Amino acid sequence: VNQQVERLWELQQVMTELGDREKRLSTKPESFAEVDREYQASAAEKTKLTQQVEQLAKERRRVEGELSDQQELQKKYQGQLMQVKNQQQYAAAWKEIDATRKHVKDLEESVLKTMTEIDGFQQQHDARVSSDGDLQTRWNAAHKAWQSSLGDLKKEAAKLRTRAADIEKTLAEPLRREFHRIFTMRQGQAVVKVENDSCTGCRNRVRPQVAQQLKRGDVVKCEACSRILYLEKPSS
Ligand SMILES: [Zn+2]
């Protein structure tokens, strides 16, 4: 029986346990998940309101630009009014002035409307920010409670990590790397036991010649699924 493979088997057990602890460490308990959902939703809402304010501010700048152009135009026509030579020119200039005046009025109303909308969204945003103080406090408390409940689990995980590192130190580098490659590819099953002359990973029979190599203590992979085969010491 190959000792390196025995160590790999042990490493795999340790890594499996570690994976379990890590999963439990990262799973939010409902007591925290509930307030966290509320917290995330509020953050998303604030972002949305900020975007709406920015969008409208952009629109306001655009309309103000147009308004200032129209005001210039209006001045120009008023200047022309002073220089008209006859009744026809006078009427034409007035017509232009009237049109721009109307346009200016519309644009001014549009600016006011946009400003009112901006105020509305800004107020909603600010109201949310001030009420979020309480939400932040609840989030912090729930997060802290969750984290402190993980003390034992964290200790276990740390021990397992140390154990895994200790085992890895005793392994030949190419084998260690090969193990990790298969471990990742085969969802945590890099080493599999051979039982009744079959690979327990894929249920395929191990050829007699391969079984012989195993008994000799060679590192052998299953010919069907490429996992490292582990032949347990016969229990005497
Ligand atoms: Zn196999």
PDB file of C-alpha atoms and ligand atoms in Angstrom:
ATOM      1  CA  VAL A   1       0.000   0.000   0.000  1.00  0.00           C
ATOM      2  CA  ASN A   2       1.362   3.349  -1.060  1.00  0.00           C
ATOM      3  CA  GLN A   3       1.857   5.700   1.872  1.00  0.00           C
ATOM      4  CA  GLN A   4       1.559   8.805  -0.248  1.00  0.00           C
ATOM      5  CA  VAL A   5      -1.854   7.646  -1.430  1.00  0.00           C
ATOM      6  CA  GLU A   6      -2.848   7.002   2.164  1.00  0.00           C
ATOM      7  CA  ARG A   7      -1.896  10.576   2.952  1.00  0.00           C
ATOM      8  CA  LEU A   8      -3.873  11.763  -0.049  1.00  0.00           C
ATOM      9  CA  TRP A   9      -6.884   9.887   1.245  1.00  0.00           C
ATOM     10  CA  GLU A  10      -6.491  11.592   4.593  1.00  0.00           C
ATOM     11  CA  LEU A  11      -5.986  14.975   2.945  1.00  0.00           C
ATOM     12  CA  GLN A  12      -9.176  14.462   1.005  1.00  0.00           C
ATOM     13  CA  GLN A  13     -11.106  13.727   4.216  1.00  0.00           C
ATOM     14  CA  VAL A  14      -9.685  16.840   5.850  1.00  0.00           C
ATOM     15  CA  MET A  15     -10.476  18.992   2.821  1.00  0.00           C
ATOM     16  CA  THR A  16     -14.018  17.657   2.677  1.00  0.00           C
ATOM     17  CA  GLU A  17     -14.576  18.545   6.312  1.00  0.00           C
ATOM     18  CA  LEU A  18     -13.017  21.936   5.743  1.00  0.00           C
ATOM     19  CA  GLY A  19     -15.326  22.521   2.791  1.00  0.00           C
ATOM     20  CA  ASP A  20     -18.278  21.746   4.992  1.00  0.00           C
ATOM     21  CA  ARG A  21     -17.126  24.208   7.678  1.00  0.00           C
ATOM     22  CA  GLU A  22     -16.445  26.904   5.110  1.00  0.00           C
ATOM     23  CA  LYS A  23     -19.874  26.456   3.609  1.00  0.00           C
ATOM     24  CA  ARG A  24     -21.487  26.760   7.010  1.00  0.00           C
ATOM     25  CA  LEU A  25     -19.358  29.833   7.730  1.00  0.00           C
ATOM     26  CA  SER A  26     -20.562  31.591   4.609  1.00  0.00           C
ATOM     27  CA  THR A  27     -24.215  30.646   4.872  1.00  0.00           C
ATOM     28  CA  LYS A  28     -26.230  33.544   6.210  1.00  0.00           C
ATOM     29  CA  PRO A  29     -28.609  32.530   9.002  1.00  0.00           C
ATOM     30  CA  GLU A  30     -32.177  33.761   8.498  1.00  0.00           C
ATOM     31  CA  SER A  31     -31.804  36.170  11.456  1.00  0.00           C
ATOM     32  CA  PHE A  32     -29.148  38.017   9.482  1.00  0.00           C
ATOM     33  CA  ALA A  33     -30.423  37.308   5.962  1.00  0.00           C
ATOM     34  CA  GLU A  34     -33.710  39.056   6.731  1.00  0.00           C
ATOM     35  CA  VAL A  35     -32.199  42.371   7.796  1.00  0.00           C
ATOM     36  CA  ASP A  36     -29.556  42.017   5.072  1.00  0.00           C
ATOM     37  CA  ARG A  37     -32.244  41.798   2.370  1.00  0.00           C
ATOM     38  CA  GLU A  38     -33.840  44.956   3.741  1.00  0.00           C
ATOM     39  CA  TYR A  39     -30.445  46.625   3.817  1.00  0.00           C
ATOM     40  CA  GLN A  40     -29.597  45.663   0.232  1.00  0.00           C
ATOM     41  CA  ALA A  41     -33.032  46.739  -0.992  1.00  0.00           C
ATOM     42  CA  SER A  42     -32.647  50.120   0.659  1.00  0.00           C
ATOM     43  CA  ALA A  43     -29.195  50.588  -0.859  1.00  0.00           C
ATOM     44  CA  ALA A  44     -30.623  49.746  -4.293  1.00  0.00           C
ATOM     45  CA  GLU A  45     -33.470  52.218  -3.792  1.00  0.00           C
ATOM     46  CA  LYS A  46     -31.037  54.974  -2.809  1.00  0.00           C
ATOM     47  CA  THR A  47     -28.952  54.291  -5.894  1.00  0.00           C
ATOM     48  CA  LYS A  48     -32.072  54.463  -8.065  1.00  0.00           C
ATOM     49  CA  LEU A  49     -33.147  57.794  -6.548  1.00  0.00           C
ATOM     50  CA  THR A  50     -29.668  59.247  -6.987  1.00  0.00           C
ATOM     51  CA  GLN A  51     -29.691  58.194 -10.621  1.00  0.00           C
ATOM     52  CA  GLN A  52     -33.082  59.816 -11.147  1.00  0.00           C
ATOM     53  CA  VAL A  53     -31.819  63.058  -9.613  1.00  0.00           C
ATOM     54  CA  GLU A  54     -28.729  62.995 -11.833  1.00  0.00           C
ATOM     55  CA  GLN A  55     -30.796  62.263 -14.914  1.00  0.00           C
ATOM     56  CA  LEU A  56     -33.133  65.178 -14.218  1.00  0.00           C
ATOM     57  CA  ALA A  57     -30.263  67.528 -13.396  1.00  0.00           C
ATOM     58  CA  LYS A  58     -28.818  66.731 -16.803  1.00  0.00           C
ATOM     59  CA  GLU A  59     -32.178  67.429 -18.412  1.00  0.00           C
ATOM     60  CA  ARG A  60     -32.416  70.701 -16.488  1.00  0.00           C
ATOM     61  CA  ARG A  61     -29.003  71.847 -17.756  1.00  0.00           C
ATOM     62  CA  ARG A  62     -30.050  71.014 -21.302  1.00  0.00           C
ATOM     63  CA  VAL A  63     -33.287  73.029 -21.050  1.00  0.00           C
ATOM     64  CA  GLU A  64     -31.478  75.929 -19.379  1.00  0.00           C
ATOM     65  CA  GLY A  65     -29.044  76.029 -22.264  1.00  0.00           C
ATOM     66  CA  GLU A  66     -31.907  76.214 -24.717  1.00  0.00           C
ATOM     67  CA  LEU A  67     -33.614  78.849 -22.608  1.00  0.00           C
ATOM     68  CA  SER A  68     -30.573  81.074 -22.630  1.00  0.00           C
ATOM     69  CA  ASP A  69     -30.357  80.749 -26.446  1.00  0.00           C
ATOM     70  CA  GLN A  70     -33.973  81.785 -26.781  1.00  0.00           C
ATOM     71  CA  GLN A  71     -33.490  84.735 -24.444  1.00  0.00           C
ATOM     72  CA  GLU A  72     -30.594  85.925 -26.609  1.00  0.00           C
ATOM     73  CA  LEU A  73     -32.787  85.583 -29.671  1.00  0.00           C
ATOM     74  CA  GLN A  74     -35.527  87.554 -27.991  1.00  0.00           C
ATOM     75  CA  LYS A  75     -33.085  90.410 -27.242  1.00  0.00           C
ATOM     76  CA  LYS A  76     -31.945  90.355 -30.839  1.00  0.00           C
ATOM     77  CA  TYR A  77     -35.499  90.718 -32.151  1.00  0.00           C
ATOM     78  CA  GLN A  78     -36.204  93.476 -29.665  1.00  0.00           C
ATOM     79  CA  GLY A  79     -33.151  95.299 -31.011  1.00  0.00           C
ATOM     80  CA  GLN A  80     -34.475  94.861 -34.540  1.00  0.00           C
ATOM     81  CA  LEU A  81     -37.777  96.360 -33.471  1.00  0.00           C
ATOM     82  CA  MET A  82     -35.973  99.661 -32.873  1.00  0.00           C
ATOM     83  CA  GLN A  83     -34.694  99.735 -36.418  1.00  0.00           C
ATOM     84  CA  VAL A  84     -37.813  98.874 -38.429  1.00  0.00           C
ATOM     85  CA  LYS A  85     -38.502 101.133 -41.378  1.00  0.00           C
ATOM     86  CA  ASN A  86     -42.159 100.424 -41.988  1.00  0.00           C
ATOM     87  CA  GLN A  87     -45.293  98.836 -40.653  1.00  0.00           C
ATOM     88  CA  GLN A  88     -44.608  95.492 -42.362  1.00  0.00           C
ATOM     89  CA  GLN A  89     -41.171  95.105 -40.789  1.00  0.00           C
ATOM     90  CA  TYR A  90     -42.634  96.136 -37.460  1.00  0.00           C
ATOM     91  CA  ALA A  91     -45.318  93.445 -37.663  1.00  0.00           C
ATOM     92  CA  ALA A  92     -42.772  90.817 -38.723  1.00  0.00           C
ATOM     93  CA  ALA A  93     -40.420  91.682 -35.826  1.00  0.00           C
ATOM     94  CA  TRP A  94     -43.309  91.494 -33.376  1.00  0.00           C
ATOM     95  CA  LYS A  95     -44.283  88.115 -34.696  1.00  0.00           C
ATOM     96  CA  GLU A  96     -40.756  86.804 -34.020  1.00  0.00           C
ATOM     97  CA  ILE A  97     -40.729  88.338 -30.568  1.00  0.00           C
ATOM     98  CA  ASP A  98     -44.069  86.749 -29.745  1.00  0.00           C
ATOM     99  CA  ALA A  99     -42.879  83.333 -30.889  1.00  0.00           C
ATOM    100  CA  THR A 100     -39.652  83.459 -28.890  1.00  0.00           C
ATOM    101  CA  ARG A 101     -41.501  84.836 -25.870  1.00  0.00           C
ATOM    102  CA  LYS A 102     -43.809  81.845 -25.958  1.00  0.00           C
ATOM    103  CA  HIS A 103     -40.876  79.507 -26.373  1.00  0.00           C
ATOM    104  CA  VAL A 104     -39.062  81.132 -23.426  1.00  0.00           C
ATOM    105  CA  LYS A 105     -42.161  80.782 -21.290  1.00  0.00           C
ATOM    106  CA  ASP A 106     -42.473  77.067 -22.118  1.00  0.00           C
ATOM    107  CA  LEU A 107     -38.824  76.462 -21.351  1.00  0.00           C
ATOM    108  CA  GLU A 108     -39.056  78.322 -18.055  1.00  0.00           C
ATOM    109  CA  GLU A 109     -42.010  76.181 -17.072  1.00  0.00           C
ATOM    110  CA  SER A 110     -40.122  73.082 -18.064  1.00  0.00           C
ATOM    111  CA  VAL A 111     -37.157  74.095 -15.877  1.00  0.00           C
ATOM    112  CA  LEU A 112     -39.478  74.706 -12.932  1.00  0.00           C
ATOM    113  CA  LYS A 113     -41.189  71.370 -13.434  1.00  0.00           C
ATOM    114  CA  THR A 114     -37.833  69.566 -13.552  1.00  0.00           C
ATOM    115  CA  MET A 115     -36.658  71.360 -10.415  1.00  0.00           C
ATOM    116  CA  THR A 116     -39.804  70.258  -8.590  1.00  0.00           C
ATOM    117  CA  GLU A 117     -39.219  66.679  -9.702  1.00  0.00           C
ATOM    118  CA  ILE A 118     -35.586  66.825  -8.596  1.00  0.00           C
ATOM    119  CA  ASP A 119     -36.690  68.124  -5.181  1.00  0.00           C
ATOM    120  CA  GLY A 120     -39.163  65.253  -4.868  1.00  0.00           C
ATOM    121  CA  PHE A 121     -36.622  62.551  -5.588  1.00  0.00           C
ATOM    122  CA  GLN A 122     -34.003  64.269  -3.431  1.00  0.00           C
ATOM    123  CA  GLN A 123     -36.443  64.400  -0.513  1.00  0.00           C
ATOM    124  CA  GLN A 124     -37.273  60.710  -0.924  1.00  0.00           C
ATOM    125  CA  HIS A 125     -33.551  59.971  -0.971  1.00  0.00           C
ATOM    126  CA  ASP A 126     -32.831  62.086   2.105  1.00  0.00           C
ATOM    127  CA  ALA A 127     -35.767  60.598   4.018  1.00  0.00           C
ATOM    128  CA  ARG A 128     -34.405  57.158   3.268  1.00  0.00           C
ATOM    129  CA  VAL A 129     -30.900  58.120   4.375  1.00  0.00           C
ATOM    130  CA  SER A 130     -32.168  59.431   7.723  1.00  0.00           C
ATOM    131  CA  SER A 131     -34.338  56.378   8.389  1.00  0.00           C
ATOM    132  CA  ASP A 132     -31.454  54.109   7.368  1.00  0.00           C
ATOM    133  CA  GLY A 133     -29.575  54.981  10.537  1.00  0.00           C
ATOM    134  CA  ASP A 134     -31.796  52.541  12.378  1.00  0.00           C
ATOM    135  CA  LEU A 135     -31.460  49.931   9.637  1.00  0.00           C
ATOM    136  CA  GLN A 136     -27.673  50.220   9.764  1.00  0.00           C
ATOM    137  CA  THR A 137     -27.753  49.692  13.533  1.00  0.00           C
ATOM    138  CA  ARG A 138     -29.929  46.585  13.154  1.00  0.00           C
ATOM    139  CA  TRP A 139     -27.727  45.270  10.324  1.00  0.00           C
ATOM    140  CA  ASN A 140     -24.571  45.752  12.420  1.00  0.00           C
ATOM    141  CA  ALA A 141     -26.115  43.995  15.418  1.00  0.00           C
ATOM    142  CA  ALA A 142     -27.357  41.033  13.369  1.00  0.00           C
ATOM    143  CA  HIS A 143     -24.032  40.737  11.565  1.00  0.00           C
ATOM    144  CA  LYS A 144     -22.123  40.830  14.834  1.00  0.00           C
ATOM    145  CA  ALA A 145     -24.383  38.189  16.415  1.00  0.00           C
ATOM    146  CA  TRP A 146     -23.925  35.945  13.399  1.00  0.00           C
ATOM    147  CA  GLN A 147     -20.158  36.373  13.346  1.00  0.00           C
ATOM    148  CA  SER A 148     -19.742  35.735  17.067  1.00  0.00           C
ATOM    149  CA  SER A 149     -21.824  32.564  16.754  1.00  0.00           C
ATOM    150  CA  LEU A 150     -19.208  31.307  14.314  1.00  0.00           C
ATOM    151  CA  GLY A 151     -16.353  31.211  16.800  1.00  0.00           C
ATOM    152  CA  ASP A 152     -16.237  27.429  17.200  1.00  0.00           C
ATOM    153  CA  LEU A 153     -16.723  26.825  13.511  1.00  0.00           C
ATOM    154  CA  LYS A 154     -13.861  29.192  12.715  1.00  0.00           C
ATOM    155  CA  LYS A 155     -11.599  27.383  15.168  1.00  0.00           C
ATOM    156  CA  GLU A 156     -12.464  24.032  13.603  1.00  0.00           C
ATOM    157  CA  ALA A 157     -11.784  25.403  10.133  1.00  0.00           C
ATOM    158  CA  ALA A 158      -8.428  26.794  11.237  1.00  0.00           C
ATOM    159  CA  LYS A 159      -7.434  23.420  12.705  1.00  0.00           C
ATOM    160  CA  LEU A 160      -8.419  21.624   9.533  1.00  0.00           C
ATOM    161  CA  ARG A 161      -6.465  24.099   7.422  1.00  0.00           C
ATOM    162  CA  THR A 162      -3.372  23.480   9.530  1.00  0.00           C
ATOM    163  CA  ARG A 163      -3.883  19.745   9.284  1.00  0.00           C
ATOM    164  CA  ALA A 164      -4.229  19.928   5.483  1.00  0.00           C
ATOM    165  CA  ALA A 165      -1.071  22.025   5.221  1.00  0.00           C
ATOM    166  CA  ASP A 166       0.818  19.533   7.392  1.00  0.00           C
ATOM    167  CA  ILE A 167      -0.210  16.634   5.187  1.00  0.00           C
ATOM    168  CA  GLU A 168       0.626  18.541   2.015  1.00  0.00           C
ATOM    169  CA  LYS A 169       4.164  19.103   3.266  1.00  0.00           C
ATOM    170  CA  THR A 170       4.738  15.347   3.285  1.00  0.00           C
ATOM    171  CA  LEU A 171       3.643  14.898  -0.339  1.00  0.00           C
ATOM    172  CA  ALA A 172       5.754  14.794  -3.470  1.00  0.00           C
ATOM    173  CA  GLU A 173       5.056  18.007  -5.385  1.00  0.00           C
ATOM    174  CA  PRO A 174       3.838  16.491  -8.687  1.00  0.00           C
ATOM    175  CA  LEU A 175       1.473  14.166  -6.853  1.00  0.00           C
ATOM    176  CA  ARG A 176       0.225  17.001  -4.679  1.00  0.00           C
ATOM    177  CA  ARG A 177      -0.536  19.085  -7.732  1.00  0.00           C
ATOM    178  CA  GLU A 178      -2.171  16.177  -9.519  1.00  0.00           C
ATOM    179  CA  PHE A 179      -4.344  15.562  -6.481  1.00  0.00           C
ATOM    180  CA  HIS A 180      -5.582  19.151  -6.430  1.00  0.00           C
ATOM    181  CA  ARG A 181      -6.243  19.116 -10.139  1.00  0.00           C
ATOM    182  CA  ILE A 182      -8.436  16.018  -9.876  1.00  0.00           C
ATOM    183  CA  PHE A 183      -9.990  17.217  -6.607  1.00  0.00           C
ATOM    184  CA  THR A 184     -11.226  20.356  -8.342  1.00  0.00           C
ATOM    185  CA  MET A 185     -12.276  18.585 -11.519  1.00  0.00           C
ATOM    186  CA  ARG A 186     -14.076  15.752  -9.748  1.00  0.00           C
ATOM    187  CA  GLN A 187     -15.921  17.827  -7.126  1.00  0.00           C
ATOM    188  CA  GLY A 188     -13.829  16.773  -4.175  1.00  0.00           C
ATOM    189  CA  GLN A 189     -13.229  13.159  -5.148  1.00  0.00           C
ATOM    190  CA  ALA A 190      -9.636  12.784  -6.241  1.00  0.00           C
ATOM    191  CA  VAL A 191      -8.892   9.573  -4.378  1.00  0.00           C
ATOM    192  CA  VAL A 192     -11.311   6.645  -4.419  1.00  0.00           C
ATOM    193  CA  LYS A 193     -11.264   3.308  -2.706  1.00  0.00           C
ATOM    194  CA  VAL A 194     -11.053   0.068  -4.557  1.00  0.00           C
ATOM    195  CA  GLU A 195     -13.616  -2.418  -3.291  1.00  0.00           C
ATOM    196  CA  ASN A 196     -14.259  -5.869  -4.714  1.00  0.00           C
ATOM    197  CA  ASP A 197     -11.753  -5.114  -7.449  1.00  0.00           C
ATOM    198  CA  SER A 198     -13.851  -2.141  -8.581  1.00  0.00           C
ATOM    199  CA  CYS A 199     -13.316   1.603  -8.554  1.00  0.00           C
ATOM    200  CA  THR A 200     -15.851   3.079  -6.111  1.00  0.00           C
ATOM    201  CA  GLY A 201     -15.719   6.334  -8.047  1.00  0.00           C
ATOM    202  CA  CYS A 202     -17.108   5.021 -11.289  1.00  0.00           C
ATOM    203  CA  ARG A 203     -17.964   1.374 -10.535  1.00  0.00           C
ATOM    204  CA  ASN A 204     -15.699   0.093 -13.267  1.00  0.00           C
ATOM    205  CA  ARG A 205     -13.711  -3.065 -12.668  1.00  0.00           C
ATOM    206  CA  VAL A 206     -10.004  -2.698 -12.095  1.00  0.00           C
ATOM    207  CA  ARG A 207      -8.004  -4.919 -14.442  1.00  0.00           C
ATOM    208  CA  PRO A 208      -5.922  -7.625 -12.704  1.00  0.00           C
ATOM    209  CA  GLN A 209      -2.745  -6.031 -13.976  1.00  0.00           C
ATOM    210  CA  VAL A 210      -3.733  -2.678 -12.399  1.00  0.00           C
ATOM    211  CA  ALA A 211      -4.721  -4.472  -9.197  1.00  0.00           C
ATOM    212  CA  GLN A 212      -1.244  -5.987  -9.112  1.00  0.00           C
ATOM    213  CA  GLN A 213       0.353  -2.542  -9.480  1.00  0.00           C
ATOM    214  CA  LEU A 214      -1.806  -1.313  -6.629  1.00  0.00           C
ATOM    215  CA  LYS A 215      -0.795  -4.170  -4.385  1.00  0.00           C
ATOM    216  CA  ARG A 216       2.834  -3.417  -5.231  1.00  0.00           C
ATOM    217  CA  GLY A 217       2.302   0.100  -3.903  1.00  0.00           C
ATOM    218  CA  ASP A 218       2.381   2.056  -7.162  1.00  0.00           C
ATOM    219  CA  VAL A 219       0.363   5.251  -7.538  1.00  0.00           C
ATOM    220  CA  VAL A 220      -2.318   4.149  -9.987  1.00  0.00           C
ATOM    221  CA  LYS A 221      -5.241   5.953 -11.542  1.00  0.00           C
ATOM    222  CA  CYS A 222      -8.518   4.394 -12.542  1.00  0.00           C
ATOM    223  CA  GLU A 223      -8.403   3.738 -16.271  1.00  0.00           C
ATOM    224  CA  ALA A 224     -12.029   4.761 -16.635  1.00  0.00           C
ATOM    225  CA  CYS A 225     -12.395   7.893 -14.497  1.00  0.00           C
ATOM    226  CA  SER A 226      -8.755   8.919 -13.884  1.00  0.00           C
ATOM    227  CA  ARG A 227      -9.167   9.189 -10.130  1.00  0.00           C
ATOM    228  CA  ILE A 228      -6.321   8.034  -7.926  1.00  0.00           C
ATOM    229  CA  LEU A 229      -7.065   4.543  -6.660  1.00  0.00           C
ATOM    230  CA  TYR A 230      -6.715   3.730  -2.983  1.00  0.00           C
ATOM    231  CA  LEU A 231      -6.445   0.170  -1.812  1.00  0.00           C
ATOM    232  CA  GLU A 232      -7.053  -0.006   1.912  1.00  0.00           C
ATOM    233  CA  LYS A 233      -4.785  -2.111   4.052  1.00  0.00           C
ATOM    234  CA  PRO A 234      -6.410  -5.461   4.489  1.00  0.00           C
ATOM    235  CA  SER A 235      -7.832  -5.506   7.997  1.00  0.00           C
ATOM    236  CA  SER A 236      -6.248  -8.413   9.801  1.00  0.00           C
TER     237      SER A 236
HETATM  238 ZN    ZN B   1     -12.996   4.942 -11.714  1.00  0.00          ZN
END
